CSV table of C-alpha atoms and ligand atoms in Angstrom, one decimal:
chain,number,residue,atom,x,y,z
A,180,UNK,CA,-33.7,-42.4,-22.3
A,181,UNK,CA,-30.7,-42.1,-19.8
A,182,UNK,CA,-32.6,-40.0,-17.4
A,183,UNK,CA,-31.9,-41.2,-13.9
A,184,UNK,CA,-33.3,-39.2,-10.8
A,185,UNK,CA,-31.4,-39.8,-7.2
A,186,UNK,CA,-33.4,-38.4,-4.3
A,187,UNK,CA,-33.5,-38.7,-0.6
A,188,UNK,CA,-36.3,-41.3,0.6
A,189,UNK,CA,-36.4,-39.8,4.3
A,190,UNK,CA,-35.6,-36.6,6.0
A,191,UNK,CA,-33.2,-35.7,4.1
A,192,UNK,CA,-29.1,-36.6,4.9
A,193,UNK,CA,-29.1,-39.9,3.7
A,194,UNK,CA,-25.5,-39.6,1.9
A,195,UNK,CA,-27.0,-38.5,-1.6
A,196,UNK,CA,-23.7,-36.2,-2.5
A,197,UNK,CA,-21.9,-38.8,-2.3
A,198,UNK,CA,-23.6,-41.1,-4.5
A,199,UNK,CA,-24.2,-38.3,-6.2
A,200,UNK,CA,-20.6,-37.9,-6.9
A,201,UNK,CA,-19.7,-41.9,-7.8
A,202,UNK,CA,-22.8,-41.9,-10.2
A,203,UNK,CA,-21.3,-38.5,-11.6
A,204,UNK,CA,-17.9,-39.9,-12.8
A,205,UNK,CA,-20.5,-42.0,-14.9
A,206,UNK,CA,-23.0,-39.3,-16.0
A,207,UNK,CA,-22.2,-36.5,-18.9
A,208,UNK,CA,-24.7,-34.1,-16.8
A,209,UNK,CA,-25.8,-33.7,-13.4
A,210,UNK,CA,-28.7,-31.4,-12.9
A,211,UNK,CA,-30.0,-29.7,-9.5
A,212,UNK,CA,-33.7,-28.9,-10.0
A,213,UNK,CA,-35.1,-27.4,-6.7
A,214,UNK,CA,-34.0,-26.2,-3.0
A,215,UNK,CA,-31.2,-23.9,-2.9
A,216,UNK,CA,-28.6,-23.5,-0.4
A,217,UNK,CA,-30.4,-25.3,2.6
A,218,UNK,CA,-28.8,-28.7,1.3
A,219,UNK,CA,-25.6,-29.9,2.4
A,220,UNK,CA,-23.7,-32.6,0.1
A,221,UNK,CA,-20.9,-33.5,1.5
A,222,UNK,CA,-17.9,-35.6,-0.3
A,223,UNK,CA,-14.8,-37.1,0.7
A,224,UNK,CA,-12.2,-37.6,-1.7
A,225,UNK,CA,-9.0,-38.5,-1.4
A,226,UNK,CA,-9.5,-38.0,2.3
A,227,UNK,CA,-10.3,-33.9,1.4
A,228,UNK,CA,-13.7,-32.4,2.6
A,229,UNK,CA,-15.8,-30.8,0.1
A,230,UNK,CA,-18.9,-29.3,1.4
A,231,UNK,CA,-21.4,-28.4,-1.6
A,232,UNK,CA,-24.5,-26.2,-1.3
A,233,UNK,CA,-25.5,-25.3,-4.7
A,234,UNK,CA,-23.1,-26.3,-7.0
A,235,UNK,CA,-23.9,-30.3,-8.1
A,236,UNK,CA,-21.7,-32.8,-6.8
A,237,UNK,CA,-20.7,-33.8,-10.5
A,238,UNK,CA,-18.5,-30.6,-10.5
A,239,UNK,CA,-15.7,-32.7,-9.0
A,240,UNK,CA,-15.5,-34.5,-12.2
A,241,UNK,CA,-14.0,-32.0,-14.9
A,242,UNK,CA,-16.0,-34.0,-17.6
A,243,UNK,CA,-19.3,-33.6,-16.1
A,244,UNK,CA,-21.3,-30.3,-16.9
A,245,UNK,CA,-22.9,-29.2,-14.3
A,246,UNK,CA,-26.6,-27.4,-14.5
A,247,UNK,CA,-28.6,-25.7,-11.9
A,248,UNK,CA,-32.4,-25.4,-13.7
A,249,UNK,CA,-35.0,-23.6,-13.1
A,250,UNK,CA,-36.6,-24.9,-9.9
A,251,UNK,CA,-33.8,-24.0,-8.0
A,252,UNK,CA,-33.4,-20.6,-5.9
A,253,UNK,CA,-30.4,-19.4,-6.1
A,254,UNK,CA,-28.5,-17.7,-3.3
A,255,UNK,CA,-26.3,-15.5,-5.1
A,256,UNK,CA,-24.0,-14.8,-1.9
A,257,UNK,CA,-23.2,-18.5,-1.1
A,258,UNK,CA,-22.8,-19.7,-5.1
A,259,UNK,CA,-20.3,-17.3,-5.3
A,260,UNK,CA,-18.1,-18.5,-2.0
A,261,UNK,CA,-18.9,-21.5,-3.6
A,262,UNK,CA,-17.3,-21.2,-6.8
A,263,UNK,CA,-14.4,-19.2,-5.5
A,264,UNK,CA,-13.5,-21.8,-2.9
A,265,UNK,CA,-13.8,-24.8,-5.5
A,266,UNK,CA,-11.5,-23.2,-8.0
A,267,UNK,CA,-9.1,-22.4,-4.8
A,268,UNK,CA,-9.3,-26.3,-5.3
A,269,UNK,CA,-8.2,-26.7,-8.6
A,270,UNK,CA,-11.8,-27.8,-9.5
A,271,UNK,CA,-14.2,-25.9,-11.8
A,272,UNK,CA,-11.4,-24.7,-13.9
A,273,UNK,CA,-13.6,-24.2,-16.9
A,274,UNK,CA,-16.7,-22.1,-17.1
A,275,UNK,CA,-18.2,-23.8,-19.0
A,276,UNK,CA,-18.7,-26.8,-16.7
A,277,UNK,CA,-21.5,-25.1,-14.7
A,278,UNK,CA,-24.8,-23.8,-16.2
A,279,UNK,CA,-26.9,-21.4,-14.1
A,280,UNK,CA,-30.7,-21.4,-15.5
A,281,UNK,CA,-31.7,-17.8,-16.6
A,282,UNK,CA,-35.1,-18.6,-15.1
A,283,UNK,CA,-33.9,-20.2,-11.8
A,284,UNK,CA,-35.6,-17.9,-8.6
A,285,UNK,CA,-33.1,-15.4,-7.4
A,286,UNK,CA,-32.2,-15.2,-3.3
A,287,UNK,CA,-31.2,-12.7,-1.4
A,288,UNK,CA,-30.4,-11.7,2.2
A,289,UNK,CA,-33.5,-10.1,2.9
A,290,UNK,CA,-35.0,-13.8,2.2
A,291,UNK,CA,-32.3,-14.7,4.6
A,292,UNK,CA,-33.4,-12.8,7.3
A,293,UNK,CA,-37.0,-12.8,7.2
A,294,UNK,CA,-36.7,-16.3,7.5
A,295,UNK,CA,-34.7,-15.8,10.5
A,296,UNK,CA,-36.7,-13.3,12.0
A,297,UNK,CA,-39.4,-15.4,11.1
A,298,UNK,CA,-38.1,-18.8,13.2
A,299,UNK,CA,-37.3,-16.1,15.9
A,300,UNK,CA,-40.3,-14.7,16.4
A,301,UNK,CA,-42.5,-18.3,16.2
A,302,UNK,CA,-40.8,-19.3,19.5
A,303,UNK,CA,-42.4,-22.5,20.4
A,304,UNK,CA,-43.4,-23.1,16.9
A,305,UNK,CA,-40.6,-23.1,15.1
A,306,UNK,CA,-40.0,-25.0,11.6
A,307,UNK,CA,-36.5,-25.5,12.7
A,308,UNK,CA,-36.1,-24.3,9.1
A,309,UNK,CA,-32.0,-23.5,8.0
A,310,UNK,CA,-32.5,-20.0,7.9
A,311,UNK,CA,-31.2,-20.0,4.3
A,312,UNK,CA,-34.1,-18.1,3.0
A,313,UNK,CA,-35.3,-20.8,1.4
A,314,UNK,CA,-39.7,-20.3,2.3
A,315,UNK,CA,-39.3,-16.5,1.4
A,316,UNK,CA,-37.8,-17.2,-2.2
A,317,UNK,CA,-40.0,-19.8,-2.9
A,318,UNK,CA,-42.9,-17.3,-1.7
A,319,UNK,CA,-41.3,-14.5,-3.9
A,320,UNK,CA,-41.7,-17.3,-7.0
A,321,UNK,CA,-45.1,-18.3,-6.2
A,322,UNK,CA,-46.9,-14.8,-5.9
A,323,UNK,CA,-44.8,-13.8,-9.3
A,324,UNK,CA,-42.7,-11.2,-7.7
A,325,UNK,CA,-39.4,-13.2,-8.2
A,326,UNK,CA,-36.3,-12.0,-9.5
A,327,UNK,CA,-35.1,-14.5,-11.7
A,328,UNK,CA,-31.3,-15.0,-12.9
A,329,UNK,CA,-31.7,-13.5,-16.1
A,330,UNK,CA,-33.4,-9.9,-14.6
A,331,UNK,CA,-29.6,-9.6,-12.8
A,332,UNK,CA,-28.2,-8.5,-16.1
A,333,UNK,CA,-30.8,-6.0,-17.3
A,334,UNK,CA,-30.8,-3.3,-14.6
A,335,UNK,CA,-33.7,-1.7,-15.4
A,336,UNK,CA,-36.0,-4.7,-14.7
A,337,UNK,CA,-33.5,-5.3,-11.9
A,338,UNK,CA,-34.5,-2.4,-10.3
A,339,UNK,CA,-38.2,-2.2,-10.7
A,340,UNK,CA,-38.7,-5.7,-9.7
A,341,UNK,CA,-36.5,-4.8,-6.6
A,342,UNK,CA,-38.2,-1.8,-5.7
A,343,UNK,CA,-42.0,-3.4,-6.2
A,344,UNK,CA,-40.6,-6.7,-3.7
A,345,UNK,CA,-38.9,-4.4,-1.0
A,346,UNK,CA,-42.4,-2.0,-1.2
A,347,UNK,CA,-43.2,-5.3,0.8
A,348,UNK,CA,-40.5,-6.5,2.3
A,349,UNK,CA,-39.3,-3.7,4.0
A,350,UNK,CA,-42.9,-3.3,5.3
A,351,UNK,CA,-42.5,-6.9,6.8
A,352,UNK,CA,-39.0,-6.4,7.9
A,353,UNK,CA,-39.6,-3.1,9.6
A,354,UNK,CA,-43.1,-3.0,11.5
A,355,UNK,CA,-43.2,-6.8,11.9
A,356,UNK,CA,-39.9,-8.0,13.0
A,357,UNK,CA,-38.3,-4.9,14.0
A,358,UNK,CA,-35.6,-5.0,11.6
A,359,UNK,CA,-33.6,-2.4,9.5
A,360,UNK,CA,-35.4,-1.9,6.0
A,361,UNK,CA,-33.2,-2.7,3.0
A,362,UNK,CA,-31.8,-0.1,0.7
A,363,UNK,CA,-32.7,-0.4,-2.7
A,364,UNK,CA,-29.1,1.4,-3.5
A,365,UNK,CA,-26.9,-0.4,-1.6
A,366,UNK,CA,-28.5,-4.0,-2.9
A,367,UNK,CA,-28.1,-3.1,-6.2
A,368,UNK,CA,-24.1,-2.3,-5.8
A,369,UNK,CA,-24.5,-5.4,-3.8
A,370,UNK,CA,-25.2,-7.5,-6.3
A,371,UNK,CA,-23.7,-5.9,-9.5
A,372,UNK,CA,-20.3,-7.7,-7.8
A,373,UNK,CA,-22.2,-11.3,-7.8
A,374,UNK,CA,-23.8,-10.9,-11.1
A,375,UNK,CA,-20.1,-10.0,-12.3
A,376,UNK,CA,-18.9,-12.9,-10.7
A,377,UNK,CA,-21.8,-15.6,-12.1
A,378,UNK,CA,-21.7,-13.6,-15.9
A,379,UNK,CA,-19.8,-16.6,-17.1
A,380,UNK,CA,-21.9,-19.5,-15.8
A,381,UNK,CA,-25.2,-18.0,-17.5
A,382,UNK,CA,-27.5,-19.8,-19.7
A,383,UNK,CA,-30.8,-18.8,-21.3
A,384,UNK,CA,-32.7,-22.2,-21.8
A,385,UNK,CA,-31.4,-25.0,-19.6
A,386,UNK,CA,-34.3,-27.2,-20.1
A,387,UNK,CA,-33.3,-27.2,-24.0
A,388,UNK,CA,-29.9,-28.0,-23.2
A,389,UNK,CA,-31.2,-30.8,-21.2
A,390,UNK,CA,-33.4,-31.9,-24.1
A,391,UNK,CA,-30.8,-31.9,-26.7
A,392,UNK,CA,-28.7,-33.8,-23.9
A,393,UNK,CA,-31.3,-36.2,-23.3
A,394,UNK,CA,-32.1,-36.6,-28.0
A,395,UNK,CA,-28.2,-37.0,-27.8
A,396,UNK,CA,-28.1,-39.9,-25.6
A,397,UNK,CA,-26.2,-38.1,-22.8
A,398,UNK,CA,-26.2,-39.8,-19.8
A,399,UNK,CA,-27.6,-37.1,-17.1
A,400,UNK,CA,-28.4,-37.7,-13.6
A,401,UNK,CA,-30.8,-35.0,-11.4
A,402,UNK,CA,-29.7,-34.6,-8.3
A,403,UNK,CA,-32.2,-34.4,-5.5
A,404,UNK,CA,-32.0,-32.1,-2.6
A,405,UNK,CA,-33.6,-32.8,1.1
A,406,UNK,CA,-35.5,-35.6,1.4
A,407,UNK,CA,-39.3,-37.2,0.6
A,408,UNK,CA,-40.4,-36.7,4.0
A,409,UNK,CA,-39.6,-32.6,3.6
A,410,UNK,CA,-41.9,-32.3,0.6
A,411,UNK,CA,-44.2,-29.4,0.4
A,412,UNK,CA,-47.0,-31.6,-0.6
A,413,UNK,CA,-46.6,-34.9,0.7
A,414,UNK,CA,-43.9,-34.2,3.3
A,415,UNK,CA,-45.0,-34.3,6.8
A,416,UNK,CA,-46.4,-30.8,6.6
A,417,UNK,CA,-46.1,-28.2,8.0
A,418,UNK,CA,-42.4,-29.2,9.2
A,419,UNK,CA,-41.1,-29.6,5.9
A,420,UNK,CA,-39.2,-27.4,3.6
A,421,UNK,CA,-40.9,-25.1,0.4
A,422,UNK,CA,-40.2,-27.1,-2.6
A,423,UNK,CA,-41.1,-30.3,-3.9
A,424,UNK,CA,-38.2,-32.9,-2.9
A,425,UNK,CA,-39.8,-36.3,-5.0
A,426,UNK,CA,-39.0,-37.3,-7.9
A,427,UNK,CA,-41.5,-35.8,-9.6
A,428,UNK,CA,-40.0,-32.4,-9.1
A,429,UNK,CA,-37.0,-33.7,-11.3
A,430,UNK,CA,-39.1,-32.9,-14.5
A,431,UNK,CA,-41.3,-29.9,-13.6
A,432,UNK,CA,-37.9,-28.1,-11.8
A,433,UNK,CA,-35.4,-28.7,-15.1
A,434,UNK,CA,-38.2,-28.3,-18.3
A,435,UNK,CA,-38.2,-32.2,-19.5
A,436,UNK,CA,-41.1,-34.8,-19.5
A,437,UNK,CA,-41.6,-37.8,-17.3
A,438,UNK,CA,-41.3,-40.3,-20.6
A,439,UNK,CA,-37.6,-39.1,-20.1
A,440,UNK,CA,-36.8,-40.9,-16.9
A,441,UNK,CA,-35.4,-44.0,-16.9
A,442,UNK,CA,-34.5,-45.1,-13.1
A,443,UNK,CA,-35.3,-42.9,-9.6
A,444,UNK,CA,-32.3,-44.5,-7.1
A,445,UNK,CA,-33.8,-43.6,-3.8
A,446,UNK,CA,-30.8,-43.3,-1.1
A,447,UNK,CA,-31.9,-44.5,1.7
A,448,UNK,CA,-29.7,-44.5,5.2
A,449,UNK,CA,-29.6,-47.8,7.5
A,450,UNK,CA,-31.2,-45.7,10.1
A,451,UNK,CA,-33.1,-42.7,10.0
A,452,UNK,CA,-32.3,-39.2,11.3
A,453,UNK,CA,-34.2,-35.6,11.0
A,454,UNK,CA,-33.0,-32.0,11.7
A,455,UNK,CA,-35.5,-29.8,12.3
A,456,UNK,CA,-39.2,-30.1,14.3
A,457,UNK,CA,-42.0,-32.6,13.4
A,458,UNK,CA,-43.1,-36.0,14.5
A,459,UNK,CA,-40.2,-38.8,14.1
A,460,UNK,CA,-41.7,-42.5,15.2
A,461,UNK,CA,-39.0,-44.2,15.4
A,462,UNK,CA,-36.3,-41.4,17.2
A,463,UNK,CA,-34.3,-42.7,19.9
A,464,UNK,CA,-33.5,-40.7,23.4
A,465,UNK,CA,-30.6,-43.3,24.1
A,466,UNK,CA,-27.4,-44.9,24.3
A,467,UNK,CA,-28.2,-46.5,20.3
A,468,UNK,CA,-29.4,-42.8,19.1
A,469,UNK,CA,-26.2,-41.5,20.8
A,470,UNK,CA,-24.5,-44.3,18.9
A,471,UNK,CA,-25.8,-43.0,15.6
A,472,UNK,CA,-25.2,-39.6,16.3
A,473,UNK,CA,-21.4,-40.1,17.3
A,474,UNK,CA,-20.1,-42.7,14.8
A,475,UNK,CA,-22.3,-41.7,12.5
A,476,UNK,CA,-21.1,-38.0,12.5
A,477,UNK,CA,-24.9,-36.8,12.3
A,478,UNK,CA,-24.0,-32.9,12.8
A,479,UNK,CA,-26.0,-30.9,9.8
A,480,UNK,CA,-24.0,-29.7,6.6
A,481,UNK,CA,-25.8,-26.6,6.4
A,482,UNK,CA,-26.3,-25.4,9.8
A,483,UNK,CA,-23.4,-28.2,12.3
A,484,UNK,CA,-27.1,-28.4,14.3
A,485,UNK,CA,-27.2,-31.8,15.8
A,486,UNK,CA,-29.7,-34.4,13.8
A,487,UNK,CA,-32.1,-36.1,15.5
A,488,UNK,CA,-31.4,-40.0,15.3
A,489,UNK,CA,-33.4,-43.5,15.0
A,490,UNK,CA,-34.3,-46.5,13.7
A,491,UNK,CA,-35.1,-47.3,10.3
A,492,UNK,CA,-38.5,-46.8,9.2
A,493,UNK,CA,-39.8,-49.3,6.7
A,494,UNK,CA,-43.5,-48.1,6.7
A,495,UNK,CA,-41.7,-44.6,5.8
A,496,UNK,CA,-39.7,-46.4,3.2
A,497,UNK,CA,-42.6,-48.0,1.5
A,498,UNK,CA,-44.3,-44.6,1.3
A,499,UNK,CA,-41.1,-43.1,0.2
A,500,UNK,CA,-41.0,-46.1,-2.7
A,501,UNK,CA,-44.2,-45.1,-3.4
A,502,UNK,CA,-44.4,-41.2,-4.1
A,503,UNK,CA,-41.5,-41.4,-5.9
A,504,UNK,CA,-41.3,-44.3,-8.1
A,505,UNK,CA,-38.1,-45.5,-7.0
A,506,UNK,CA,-36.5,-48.5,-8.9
A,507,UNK,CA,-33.3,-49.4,-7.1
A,508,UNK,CA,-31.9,-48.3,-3.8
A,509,UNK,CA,-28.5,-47.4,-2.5
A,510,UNK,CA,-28.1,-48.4,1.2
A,511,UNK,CA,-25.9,-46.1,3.0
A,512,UNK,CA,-23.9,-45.9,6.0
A,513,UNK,CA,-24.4,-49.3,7.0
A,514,UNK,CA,-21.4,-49.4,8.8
A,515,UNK,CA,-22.7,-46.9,11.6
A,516,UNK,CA,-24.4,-49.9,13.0
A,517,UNK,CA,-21.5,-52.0,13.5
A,518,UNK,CA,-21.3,-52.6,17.1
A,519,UNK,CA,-24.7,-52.5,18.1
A,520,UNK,CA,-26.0,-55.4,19.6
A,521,UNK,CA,-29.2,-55.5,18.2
A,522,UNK,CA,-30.7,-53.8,15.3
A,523,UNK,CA,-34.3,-53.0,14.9
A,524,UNK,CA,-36.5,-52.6,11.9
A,525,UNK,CA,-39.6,-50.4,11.9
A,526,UNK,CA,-42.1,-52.8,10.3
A,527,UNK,CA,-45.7,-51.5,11.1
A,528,UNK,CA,-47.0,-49.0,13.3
A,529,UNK,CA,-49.8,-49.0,15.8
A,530,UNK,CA,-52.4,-46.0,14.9
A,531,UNK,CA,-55.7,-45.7,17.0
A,532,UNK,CA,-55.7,-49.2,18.2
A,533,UNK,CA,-54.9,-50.5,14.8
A,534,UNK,CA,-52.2,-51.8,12.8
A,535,UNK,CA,-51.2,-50.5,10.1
A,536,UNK,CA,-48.1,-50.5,7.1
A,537,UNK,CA,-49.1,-47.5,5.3
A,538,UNK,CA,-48.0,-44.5,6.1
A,539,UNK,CA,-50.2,-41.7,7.9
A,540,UNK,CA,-51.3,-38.7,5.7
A,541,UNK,CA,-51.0,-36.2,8.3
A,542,UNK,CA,-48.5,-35.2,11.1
A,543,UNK,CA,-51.2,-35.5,14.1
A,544,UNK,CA,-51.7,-39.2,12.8
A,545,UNK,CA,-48.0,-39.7,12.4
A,546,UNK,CA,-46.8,-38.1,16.0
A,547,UNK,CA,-49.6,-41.1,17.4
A,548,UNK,CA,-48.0,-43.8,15.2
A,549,UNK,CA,-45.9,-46.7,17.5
A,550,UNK,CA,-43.3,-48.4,15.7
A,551,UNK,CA,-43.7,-52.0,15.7
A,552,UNK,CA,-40.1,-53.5,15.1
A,553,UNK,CA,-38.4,-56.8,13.7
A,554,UNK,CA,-35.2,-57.2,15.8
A,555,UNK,CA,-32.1,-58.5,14.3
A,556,UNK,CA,-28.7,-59.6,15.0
A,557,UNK,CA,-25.8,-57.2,15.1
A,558,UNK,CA,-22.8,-57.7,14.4
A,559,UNK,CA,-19.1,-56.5,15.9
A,560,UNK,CA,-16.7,-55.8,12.9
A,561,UNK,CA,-15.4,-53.2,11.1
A,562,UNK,CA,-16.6,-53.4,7.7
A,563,UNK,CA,-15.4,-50.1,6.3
A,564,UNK,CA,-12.9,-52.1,3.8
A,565,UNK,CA,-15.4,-54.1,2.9
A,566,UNK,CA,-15.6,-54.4,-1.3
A,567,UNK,CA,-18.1,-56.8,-2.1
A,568,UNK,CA,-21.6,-57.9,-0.4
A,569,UNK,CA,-19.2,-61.6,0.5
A,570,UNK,CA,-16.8,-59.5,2.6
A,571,UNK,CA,-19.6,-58.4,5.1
A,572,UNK,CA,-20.4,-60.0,8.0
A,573,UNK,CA,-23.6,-62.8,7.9
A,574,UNK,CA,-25.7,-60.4,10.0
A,575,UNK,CA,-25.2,-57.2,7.7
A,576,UNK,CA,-25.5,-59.3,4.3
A,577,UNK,CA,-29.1,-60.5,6.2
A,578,UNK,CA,-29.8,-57.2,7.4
A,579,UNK,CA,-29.0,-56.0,3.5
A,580,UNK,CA,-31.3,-59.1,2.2
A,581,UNK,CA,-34.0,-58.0,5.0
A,582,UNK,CA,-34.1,-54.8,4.2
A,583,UNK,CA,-34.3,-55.6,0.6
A,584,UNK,CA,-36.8,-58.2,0.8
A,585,UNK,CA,-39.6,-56.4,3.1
A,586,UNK,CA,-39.0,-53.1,0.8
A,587,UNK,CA,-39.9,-55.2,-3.1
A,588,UNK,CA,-37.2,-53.0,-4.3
A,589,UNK,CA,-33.5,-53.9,-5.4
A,590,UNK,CA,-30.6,-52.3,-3.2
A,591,UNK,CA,-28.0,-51.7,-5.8
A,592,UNK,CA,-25.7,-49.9,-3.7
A,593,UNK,CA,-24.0,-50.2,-0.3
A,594,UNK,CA,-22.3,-47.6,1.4
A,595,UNK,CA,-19.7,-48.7,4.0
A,596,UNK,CA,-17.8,-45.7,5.1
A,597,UNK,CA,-17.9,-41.8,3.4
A,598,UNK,CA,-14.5,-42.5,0.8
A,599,UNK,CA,-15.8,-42.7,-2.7
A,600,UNK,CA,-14.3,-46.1,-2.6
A,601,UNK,CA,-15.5,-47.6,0.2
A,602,UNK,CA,-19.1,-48.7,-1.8
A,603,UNK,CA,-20.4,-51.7,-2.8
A,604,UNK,CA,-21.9,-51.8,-6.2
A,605,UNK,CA,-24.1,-54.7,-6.2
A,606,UNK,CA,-25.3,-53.5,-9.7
A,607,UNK,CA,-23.9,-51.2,-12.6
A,608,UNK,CA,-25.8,-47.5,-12.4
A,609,UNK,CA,-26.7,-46.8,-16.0
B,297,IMP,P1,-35.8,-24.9,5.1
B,297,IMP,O1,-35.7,-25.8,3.9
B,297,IMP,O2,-34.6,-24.2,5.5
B,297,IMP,O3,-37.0,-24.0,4.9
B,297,IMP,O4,-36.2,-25.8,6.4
B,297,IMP,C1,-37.4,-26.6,6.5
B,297,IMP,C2,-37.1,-27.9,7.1
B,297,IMP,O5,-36.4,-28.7,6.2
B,297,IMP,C3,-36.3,-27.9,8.4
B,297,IMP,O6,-36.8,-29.0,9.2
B,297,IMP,C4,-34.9,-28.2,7.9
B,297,IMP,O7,-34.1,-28.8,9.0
B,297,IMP,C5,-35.2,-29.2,6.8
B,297,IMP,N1,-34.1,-29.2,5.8
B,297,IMP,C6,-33.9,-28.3,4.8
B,297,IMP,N2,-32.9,-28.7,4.1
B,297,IMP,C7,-32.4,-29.8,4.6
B,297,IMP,C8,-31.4,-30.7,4.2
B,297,IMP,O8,-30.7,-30.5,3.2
B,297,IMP,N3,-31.2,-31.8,4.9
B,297,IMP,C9,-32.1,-32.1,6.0
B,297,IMP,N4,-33.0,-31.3,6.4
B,297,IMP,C10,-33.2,-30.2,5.7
């Protein structure tokens, strides 16, 4: 039962591609099961910037197949850029390395730009969503007019789904938001050069593929995209994004059972940050957010907008713990906070004249919320060579053993700096 499920436990951000890629080195598969091209994994290696939207971050290890399932929608466009600008990079040599789900939700740029047009139009009640489509697709899914992966290479279904979902679209595009209707035509040439260009990568059942991976002992990892707090369900709605980002998502979005999963690593950053709207309790208009948001490089993969930054939120992380299951945690970019003076801990909040840990169930409740903090010592060093928990400073190994503690939940990884090897593994993944 090697099934191990890393998500994000706050608003997405937290450093997951890069985990992502250590644990990968380690893992036979890596599976993305939901979002599309609205996440932004970044990895360093070897100093070199690779910026990964759809592709899993195991695809910088040649051994490690690479699947994108079901729950996933799939922006044709940008997987191909993608793909062409990995193997540019001597990476994804093989084919066969990445698996594309014939059943994973199809995207295309009239998604794009009805979300756009969308966001445009709301004014002052924007999502802040990344404009990637990403609501429209999942729409498309949900009311069964999708076109899935598999329908690119039969061009009669092709077309008659496409001409049934533009009836609609267009309809939206035109008399709502003023835009140019989409040719059915021109679409279809379009994307006859991206389904040429995926042909390779296609496979009919990845779910069975991940069963017989899973009956063969395989060791698979399923990569989370966004973060708890952007769930469709139990995110802080509406500001959140359209698919399910917890764990749970892991087995309905790839086709395997929850028996299967052995350990959900939650990735948590030593502060917290958001991009986007929505109520943040613990954001910070000042010098420390600016702090954050300098050294920390908080700048959005997807969209370079500018995160919002504050302090960690341990109410949020117990909820986050929660919803998901999560087993172990991997602390990251701890060294952001070296310099600060101080560092605060979120540890309660105050709600209607009441204190409370738990976390509110809706947003009104949650924009109320006052953080109540713990305030610890900071400390002044640069600990991006650090290798083990010894060579940290006393105030970061507390803060580590603080943050640990309050949580009930083991931190088996600390991240020190964005290099592959600047991590400390306080415990072995698998
Ligand atoms: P959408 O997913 O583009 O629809 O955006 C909905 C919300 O989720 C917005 O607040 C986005 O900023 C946020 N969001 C989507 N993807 C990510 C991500 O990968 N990291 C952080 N926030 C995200």
């Amino acid at each position: 039962m090697p099934g191990l499920i890393v998500i994000g436990s706050q608003w997405g951000d937290e450093g997951k591609g890069k985990v992502v890629d250590v644990f990968s080195s380690q893992s036979d598969y890596v599976v993305r099961y939901q979002g599309g091209a609205n996440a932004g994994h970044t990895l360093i290696v070897d100093g070199k910037k690779t910026v990964l939207h759809l592709v899993p971050s195991g695809v910088l290890h040649p051994n490690t197949k690479c699947i994108i399932s079901t729950g996933v929608v799939l922006d044709i466009e940008t997987i191909v850029e993608e793909i062409k600008a990995l193997k540019v990079n001597g990476l994804l040599q093989d084919s066969k390395q990445l698996l594309i789900s014939d059943t994973a939700t199809v995207l295309l740029r009239y998604h794009r730009e009805l979300d756009q047009a969308r966001e445009k139009k709301a004014e002052h009640e924007k999502i802040g969503t990344t404009g990637k489509g990403i609501g429209p697709a999942y729409e498309d899914r949900a009311s069964r007019k999708a076109i899935l992966f598999g329908d690119l290479f039969d061009p009669s279904t092709l077309r008659e789904k496409l001409v049934k979902s533009l009836d609609e679209k267009n309809y939206l595009l035109e008399h709502m938001y003023g835009k140019k209707p989409v040719d059915v035509d021109e679409l279809i040439k379009e994307i006859a050069v991206y389904t040429e260009e995926l042909k390779p990568y296609r496979c009919k059942n990845t779910s069975y593929k991940i069963h017989q991976a899973l009956k063969a002992d395989k060791k698979i990892l399923f990569e989370g995209a966004q973060g708890t707090l952007l769930d469709l369900l139990h995110g802080t709605y509406p500001y959140v994004t359209s698919s399910s980002t917890i764990a749970g998502s892991a087995c309905i979005g790839s086709g395997i059972g929850p028996n299967q999963i052995q350990k959900v690593v939650g990735i948590t950053k030593a502060y917290t940050t958001r991009v986007g709207s929505g109520p943040f309790p613990t954001e910070l208009d000042d010098e420390v957010g600016n702090h954050m948001g300098t050294v920390g490089k908080e700048f959005g993969a997807t969209t370079g907008r500018k995160r919002r930054c504050g302090w960690l939120d341990l109410v949020a992380l117990k909820y986050a713990i929660r919803i998901n299951g999560i087993t172990n945690l991997a602390l990251m970019k701890i060294d952001v906070l070296s310099g600060l003076e101080n560092i605060k801990l979120c540890t309660s909040y105050e709600l209607n004249g009441e204190i409370t840990t738990v976390y509110p169930s809706t947003p009104g409740d949650l924009a109320k919320a006052k953080p109540i903090y713990k305030e610890v010592k900071g400390w002044s060093e640069d600990i991006s060579e650090a290798k083990a928990l010894q060579d940290l400073p006393a105030e970061a190994r507390s803060l580590v053993s603080l943050i640990g503690s309050e949580l009930g939940t083991p931190i088996d990884v600390v991240s020190v700096g964005p290099g592959r090897k600047q991590t400390i593994w306080v415990k072995p993944l698998f």
